[in-house]
Short mmCIF file of C-alpha atoms in Angstrom, two decimals:
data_model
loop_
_atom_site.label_atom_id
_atom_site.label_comp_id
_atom_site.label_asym_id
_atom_site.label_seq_id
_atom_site.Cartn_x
_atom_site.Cartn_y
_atom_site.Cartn_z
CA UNK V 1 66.56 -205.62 38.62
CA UNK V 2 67.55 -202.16 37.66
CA UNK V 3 64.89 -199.33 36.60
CA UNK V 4 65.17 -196.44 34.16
CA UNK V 5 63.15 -193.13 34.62
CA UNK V 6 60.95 -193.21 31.70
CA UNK V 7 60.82 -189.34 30.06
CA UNK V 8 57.44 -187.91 29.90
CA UNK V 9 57.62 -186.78 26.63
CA UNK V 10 58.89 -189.83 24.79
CA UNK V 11 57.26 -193.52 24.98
CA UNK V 12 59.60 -196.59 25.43
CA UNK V 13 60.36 -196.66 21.96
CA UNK V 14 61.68 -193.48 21.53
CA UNK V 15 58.72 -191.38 19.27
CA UNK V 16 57.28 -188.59 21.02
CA UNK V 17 53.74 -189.24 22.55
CA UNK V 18 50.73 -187.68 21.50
CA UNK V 19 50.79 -184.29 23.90
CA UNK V 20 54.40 -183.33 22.53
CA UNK V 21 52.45 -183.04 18.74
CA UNK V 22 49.70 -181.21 19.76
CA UNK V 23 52.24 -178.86 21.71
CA UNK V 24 54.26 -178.85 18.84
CA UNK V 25 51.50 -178.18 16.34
CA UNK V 26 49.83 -175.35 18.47
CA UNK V 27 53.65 -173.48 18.42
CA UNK V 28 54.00 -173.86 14.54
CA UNK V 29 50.09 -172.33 14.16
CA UNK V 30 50.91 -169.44 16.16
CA UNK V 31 54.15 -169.09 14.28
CA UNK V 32 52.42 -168.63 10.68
CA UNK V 33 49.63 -166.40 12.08
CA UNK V 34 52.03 -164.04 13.33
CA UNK V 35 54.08 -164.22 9.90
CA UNK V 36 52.07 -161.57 7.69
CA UNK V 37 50.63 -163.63 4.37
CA UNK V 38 52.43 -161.77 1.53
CA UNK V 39 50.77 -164.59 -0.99
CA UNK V 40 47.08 -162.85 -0.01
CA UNK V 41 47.33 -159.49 -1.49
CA UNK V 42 43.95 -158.24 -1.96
CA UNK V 43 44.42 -157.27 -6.26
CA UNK V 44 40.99 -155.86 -5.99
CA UNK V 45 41.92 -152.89 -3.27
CA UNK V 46 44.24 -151.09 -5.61
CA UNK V 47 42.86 -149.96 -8.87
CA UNK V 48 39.35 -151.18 -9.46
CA UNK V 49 38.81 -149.00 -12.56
CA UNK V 50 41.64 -150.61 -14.46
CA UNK V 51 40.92 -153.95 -14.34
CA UNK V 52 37.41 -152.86 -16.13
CA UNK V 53 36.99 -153.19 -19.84
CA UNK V 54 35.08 -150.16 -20.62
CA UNK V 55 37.84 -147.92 -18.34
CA UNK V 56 37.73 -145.43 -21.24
CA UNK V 57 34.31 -144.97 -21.98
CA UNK V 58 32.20 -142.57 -19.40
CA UNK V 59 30.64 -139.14 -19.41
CA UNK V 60 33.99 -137.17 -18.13
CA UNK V 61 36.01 -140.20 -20.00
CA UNK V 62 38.03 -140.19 -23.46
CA UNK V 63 35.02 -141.85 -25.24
CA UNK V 64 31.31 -141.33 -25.40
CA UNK V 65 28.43 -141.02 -27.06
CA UNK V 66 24.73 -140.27 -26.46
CA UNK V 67 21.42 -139.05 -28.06
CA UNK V 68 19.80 -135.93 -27.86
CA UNK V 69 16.32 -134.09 -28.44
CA UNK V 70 15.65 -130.20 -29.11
CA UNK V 71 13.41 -127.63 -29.81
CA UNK V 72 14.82 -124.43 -31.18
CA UNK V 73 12.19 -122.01 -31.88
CA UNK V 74 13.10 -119.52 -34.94
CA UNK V 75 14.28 -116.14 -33.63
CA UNK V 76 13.43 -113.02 -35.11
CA UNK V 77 11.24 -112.07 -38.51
CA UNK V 78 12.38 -111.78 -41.69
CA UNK V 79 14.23 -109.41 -43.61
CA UNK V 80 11.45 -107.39 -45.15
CA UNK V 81 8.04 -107.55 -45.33
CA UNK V 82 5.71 -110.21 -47.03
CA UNK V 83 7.09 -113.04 -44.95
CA UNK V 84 6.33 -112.55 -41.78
CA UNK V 85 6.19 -115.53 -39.51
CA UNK V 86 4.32 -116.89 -36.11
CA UNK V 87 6.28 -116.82 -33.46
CA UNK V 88 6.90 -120.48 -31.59
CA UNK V 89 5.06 -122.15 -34.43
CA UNK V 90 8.28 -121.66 -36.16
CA UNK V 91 10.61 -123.72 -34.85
CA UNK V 92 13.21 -126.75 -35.11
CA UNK V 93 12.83 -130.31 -33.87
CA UNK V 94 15.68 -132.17 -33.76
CA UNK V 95 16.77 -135.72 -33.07
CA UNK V 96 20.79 -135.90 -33.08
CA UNK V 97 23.43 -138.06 -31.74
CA UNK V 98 26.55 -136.55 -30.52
CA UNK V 99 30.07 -138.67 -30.47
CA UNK V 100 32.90 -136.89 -27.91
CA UNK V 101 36.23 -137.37 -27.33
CA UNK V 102 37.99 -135.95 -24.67
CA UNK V 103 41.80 -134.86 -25.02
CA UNK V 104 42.72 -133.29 -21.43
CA UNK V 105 40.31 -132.43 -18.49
CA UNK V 106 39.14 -130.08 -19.60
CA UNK V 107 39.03 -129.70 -23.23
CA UNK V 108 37.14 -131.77 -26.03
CA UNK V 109 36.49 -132.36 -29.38
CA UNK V 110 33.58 -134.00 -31.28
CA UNK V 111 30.86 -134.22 -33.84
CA UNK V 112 27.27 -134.60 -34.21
CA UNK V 113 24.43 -136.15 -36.88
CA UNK V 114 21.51 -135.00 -36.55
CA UNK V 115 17.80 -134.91 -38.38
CA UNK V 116 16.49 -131.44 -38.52
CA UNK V 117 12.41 -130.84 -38.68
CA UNK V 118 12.26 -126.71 -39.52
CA UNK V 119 9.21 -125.59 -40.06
CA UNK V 120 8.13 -122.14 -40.71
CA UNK V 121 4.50 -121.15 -39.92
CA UNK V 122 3.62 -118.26 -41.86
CA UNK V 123 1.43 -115.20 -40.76
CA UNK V 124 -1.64 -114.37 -42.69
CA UNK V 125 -1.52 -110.92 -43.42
CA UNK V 126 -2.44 -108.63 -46.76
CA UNK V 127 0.99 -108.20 -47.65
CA UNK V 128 2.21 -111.46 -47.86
CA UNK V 129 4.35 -112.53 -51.10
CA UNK V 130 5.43 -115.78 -49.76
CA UNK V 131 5.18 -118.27 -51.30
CA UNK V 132 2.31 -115.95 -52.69
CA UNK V 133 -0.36 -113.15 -51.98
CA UNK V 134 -2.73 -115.78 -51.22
CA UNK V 135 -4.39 -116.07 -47.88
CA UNK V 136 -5.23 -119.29 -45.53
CA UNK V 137 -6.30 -120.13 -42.46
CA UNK V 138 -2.84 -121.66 -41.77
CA UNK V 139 -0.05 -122.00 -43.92
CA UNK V 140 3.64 -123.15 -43.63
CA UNK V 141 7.41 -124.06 -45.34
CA UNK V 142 8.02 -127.24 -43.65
CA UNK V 143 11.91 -128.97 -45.20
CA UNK V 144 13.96 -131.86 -43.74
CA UNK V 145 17.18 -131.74 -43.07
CA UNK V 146 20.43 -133.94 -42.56
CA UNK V 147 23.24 -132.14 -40.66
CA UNK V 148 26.59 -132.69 -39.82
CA UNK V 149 28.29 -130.79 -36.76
CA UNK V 150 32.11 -130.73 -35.50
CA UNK V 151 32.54 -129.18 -32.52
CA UNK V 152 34.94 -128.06 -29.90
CA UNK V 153 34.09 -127.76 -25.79
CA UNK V 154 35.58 -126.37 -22.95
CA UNK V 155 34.88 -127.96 -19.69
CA UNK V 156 34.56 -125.93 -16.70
CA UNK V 157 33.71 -127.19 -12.57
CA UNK V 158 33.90 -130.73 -11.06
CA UNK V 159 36.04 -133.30 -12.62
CA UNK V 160 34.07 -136.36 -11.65
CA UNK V 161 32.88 -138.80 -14.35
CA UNK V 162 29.66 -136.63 -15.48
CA UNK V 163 29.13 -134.63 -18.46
CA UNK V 164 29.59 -131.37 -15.96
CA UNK V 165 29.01 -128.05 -17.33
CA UNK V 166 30.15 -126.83 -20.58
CA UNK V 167 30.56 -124.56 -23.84
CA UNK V 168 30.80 -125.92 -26.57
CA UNK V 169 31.20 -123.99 -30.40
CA UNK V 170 30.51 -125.08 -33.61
CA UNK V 171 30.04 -125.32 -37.27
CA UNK V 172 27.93 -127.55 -39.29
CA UNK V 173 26.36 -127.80 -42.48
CA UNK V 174 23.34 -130.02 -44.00
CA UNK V 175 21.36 -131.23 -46.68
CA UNK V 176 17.74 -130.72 -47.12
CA UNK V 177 16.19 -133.63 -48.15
CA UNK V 178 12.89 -133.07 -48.61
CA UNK V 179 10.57 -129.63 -48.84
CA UNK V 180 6.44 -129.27 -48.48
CA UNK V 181 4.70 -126.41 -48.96
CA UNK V 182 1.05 -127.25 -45.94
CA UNK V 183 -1.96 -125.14 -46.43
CA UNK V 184 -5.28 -125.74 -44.27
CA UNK V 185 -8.65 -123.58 -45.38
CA UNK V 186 -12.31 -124.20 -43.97
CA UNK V 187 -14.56 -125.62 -46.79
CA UNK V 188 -17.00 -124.12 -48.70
CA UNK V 189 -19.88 -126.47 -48.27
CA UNK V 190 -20.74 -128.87 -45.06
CA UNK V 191 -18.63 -132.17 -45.97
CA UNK V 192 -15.79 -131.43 -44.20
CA UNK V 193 -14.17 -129.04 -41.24
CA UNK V 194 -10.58 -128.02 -42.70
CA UNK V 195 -9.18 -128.75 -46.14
CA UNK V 196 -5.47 -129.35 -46.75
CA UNK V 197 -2.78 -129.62 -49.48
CA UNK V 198 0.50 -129.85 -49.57
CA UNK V 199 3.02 -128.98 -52.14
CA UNK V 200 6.24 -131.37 -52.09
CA UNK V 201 9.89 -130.84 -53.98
CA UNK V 202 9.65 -126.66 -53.47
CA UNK V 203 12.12 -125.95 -56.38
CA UNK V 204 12.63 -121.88 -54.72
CA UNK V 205 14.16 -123.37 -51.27
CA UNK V 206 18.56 -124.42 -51.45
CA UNK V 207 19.13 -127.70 -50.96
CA UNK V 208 22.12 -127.26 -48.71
CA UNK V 209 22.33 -125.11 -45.76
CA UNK V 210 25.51 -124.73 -43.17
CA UNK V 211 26.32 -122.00 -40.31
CA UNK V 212 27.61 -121.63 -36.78
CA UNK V 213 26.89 -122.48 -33.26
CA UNK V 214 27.15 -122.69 -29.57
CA UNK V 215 25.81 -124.64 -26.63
CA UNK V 216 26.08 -124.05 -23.02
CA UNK V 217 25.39 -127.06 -21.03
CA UNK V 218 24.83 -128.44 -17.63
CA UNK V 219 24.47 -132.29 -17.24
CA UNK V 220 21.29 -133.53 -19.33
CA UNK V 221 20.01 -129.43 -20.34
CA UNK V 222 21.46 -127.82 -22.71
CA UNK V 223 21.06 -124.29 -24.35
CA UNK V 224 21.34 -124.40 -27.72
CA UNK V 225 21.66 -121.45 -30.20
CA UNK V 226 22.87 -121.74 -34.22
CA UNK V 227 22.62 -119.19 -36.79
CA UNK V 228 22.38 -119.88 -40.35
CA UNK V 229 24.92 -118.39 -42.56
CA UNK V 230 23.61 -119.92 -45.88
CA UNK V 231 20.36 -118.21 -47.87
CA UNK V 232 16.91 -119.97 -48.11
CA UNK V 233 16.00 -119.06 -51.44
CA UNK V 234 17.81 -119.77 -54.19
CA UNK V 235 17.50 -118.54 -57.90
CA UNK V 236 14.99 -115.64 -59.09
CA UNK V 237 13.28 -116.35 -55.53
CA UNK V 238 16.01 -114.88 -53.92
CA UNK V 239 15.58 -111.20 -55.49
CA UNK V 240 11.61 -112.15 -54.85
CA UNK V 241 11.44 -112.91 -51.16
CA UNK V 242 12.82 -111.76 -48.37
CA UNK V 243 15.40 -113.55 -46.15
CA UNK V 244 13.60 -115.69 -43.29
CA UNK V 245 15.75 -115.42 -39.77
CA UNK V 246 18.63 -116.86 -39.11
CA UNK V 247 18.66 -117.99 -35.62
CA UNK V 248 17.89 -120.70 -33.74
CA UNK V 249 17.38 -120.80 -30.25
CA UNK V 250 16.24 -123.48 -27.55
CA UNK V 251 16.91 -126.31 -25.24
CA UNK V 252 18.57 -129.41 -25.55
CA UNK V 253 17.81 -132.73 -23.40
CA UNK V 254 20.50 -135.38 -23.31
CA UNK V 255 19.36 -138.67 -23.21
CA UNK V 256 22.31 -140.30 -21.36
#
């Protein structure tokens, strides 16, 4: 009877036995580890920022747009006598919002709507004239007012995505919607402390108003200063009283 050396890594009917696969297995493992997996780029490792919908849209980016607050106290007294004014108590509040958009790094365009609360607070002294000779305990021109600003700004510092510092110029012009006339007196008998009335529709104040301006701005703060080119008074009133000031200066808060 004649015997056959059986190979180890074969059974008797000729398939390879169950070492030989897990040998074979373990070399083709190795093989594709060490073979660098081109189908698993990370996409998220190259640009993050365009693969985001609002890429354009950012402080230091092409668009934005934000609100702002200011108070812009009235520079100055007027330009004679008879009108003199209190200083601080005469002052603008504004509410605006501002729309930018940015053409290279460092240069911008953009415009601005804003409402406009100026009120002038009038000094009681003999001379007065405006709006007559009579004398209150307080007394002021209050008027309301619509504007419309287009603007240019130069950008100046670090480039990241924040509003950075800035100057801007500008011109606007507005429309003044509504006009009161507030006086406050003490009473003459015991019923009450203060007595006020108001005159509304003042037909001696313009109804449109425009001039030039300027901001210089760091982040969220912003100094603000615009002078009126336009008159106050308008008809006879204008020969009767003199010019109030023309400036406007004060600071500007971003709300972001």
């Amino acid at each position: 009877m004649e015997t056959r050396p059986v190979n180890p890594g074969r059974t008797e009917g000729g398939r390879y036995g169950l070492p030989s696969l897990v040998l074979a297995s373990t070399l083709a493992a190795l093989l594709l580890a060490a073979t660098p997996a081109r189908a698993q780029r990370a996409l998220l490792s190259t640009d993050v920022a365009a693969d985001t919908a609002r890429q354009t849209y950012g402080p230091h980016r092409r668009h934005f747009r934000h609100l702002y607050l200011a108070y812009m106290p009235v520079l100055g007294q007027p330009a004679g006598p008879g009108a003199d004014l209190r200083p601080w108590s005469s002052a603008e509040m504004v509410l605006g919002l501002r729309e930018k958009l940015r053409l290279t790094p460092v240069l911008a365009i953009g415009a601005d709507a804003r409402y406009v609360y100026l009120r002038y607070a009038l000094a009681q002294h003999a001379d007065k004239v405006l709006p007559d000779a009579a004398l209150h305990h307080r007394e002021a021109l209050a008027l309301h007012r619509g504007d419309l600003e287009g603007w240019a700004r130069l950008r100046f510092g670090r480039q990241g995505n924040t509003v950075g510092r800035y100057l801007d110029v500008s011109g606007w012009g507005g429309w003044v919607a509504a006009t009161a006339h507030h006086t406050e007196d003490e009473p003459n008998s015991a019923r009450a402390k203060r007595v006020k009335t108001t005159e509304t529709g003042l037909p001696y104040l313009r109804r449109w108003a425009y001039g030039a301006g300027a901001r210089l701005g760091s982040q969220r703060l912003v100094l603000t200063a615009r002078y009126r080119l336009s008159d106050t008074f308008r008809g006879p009133a204008a020969g009767l009283y003199p010019e109030l000031p023309r400036w406007t200066v004060g600071l500007e808060i971003g709300v972001l």
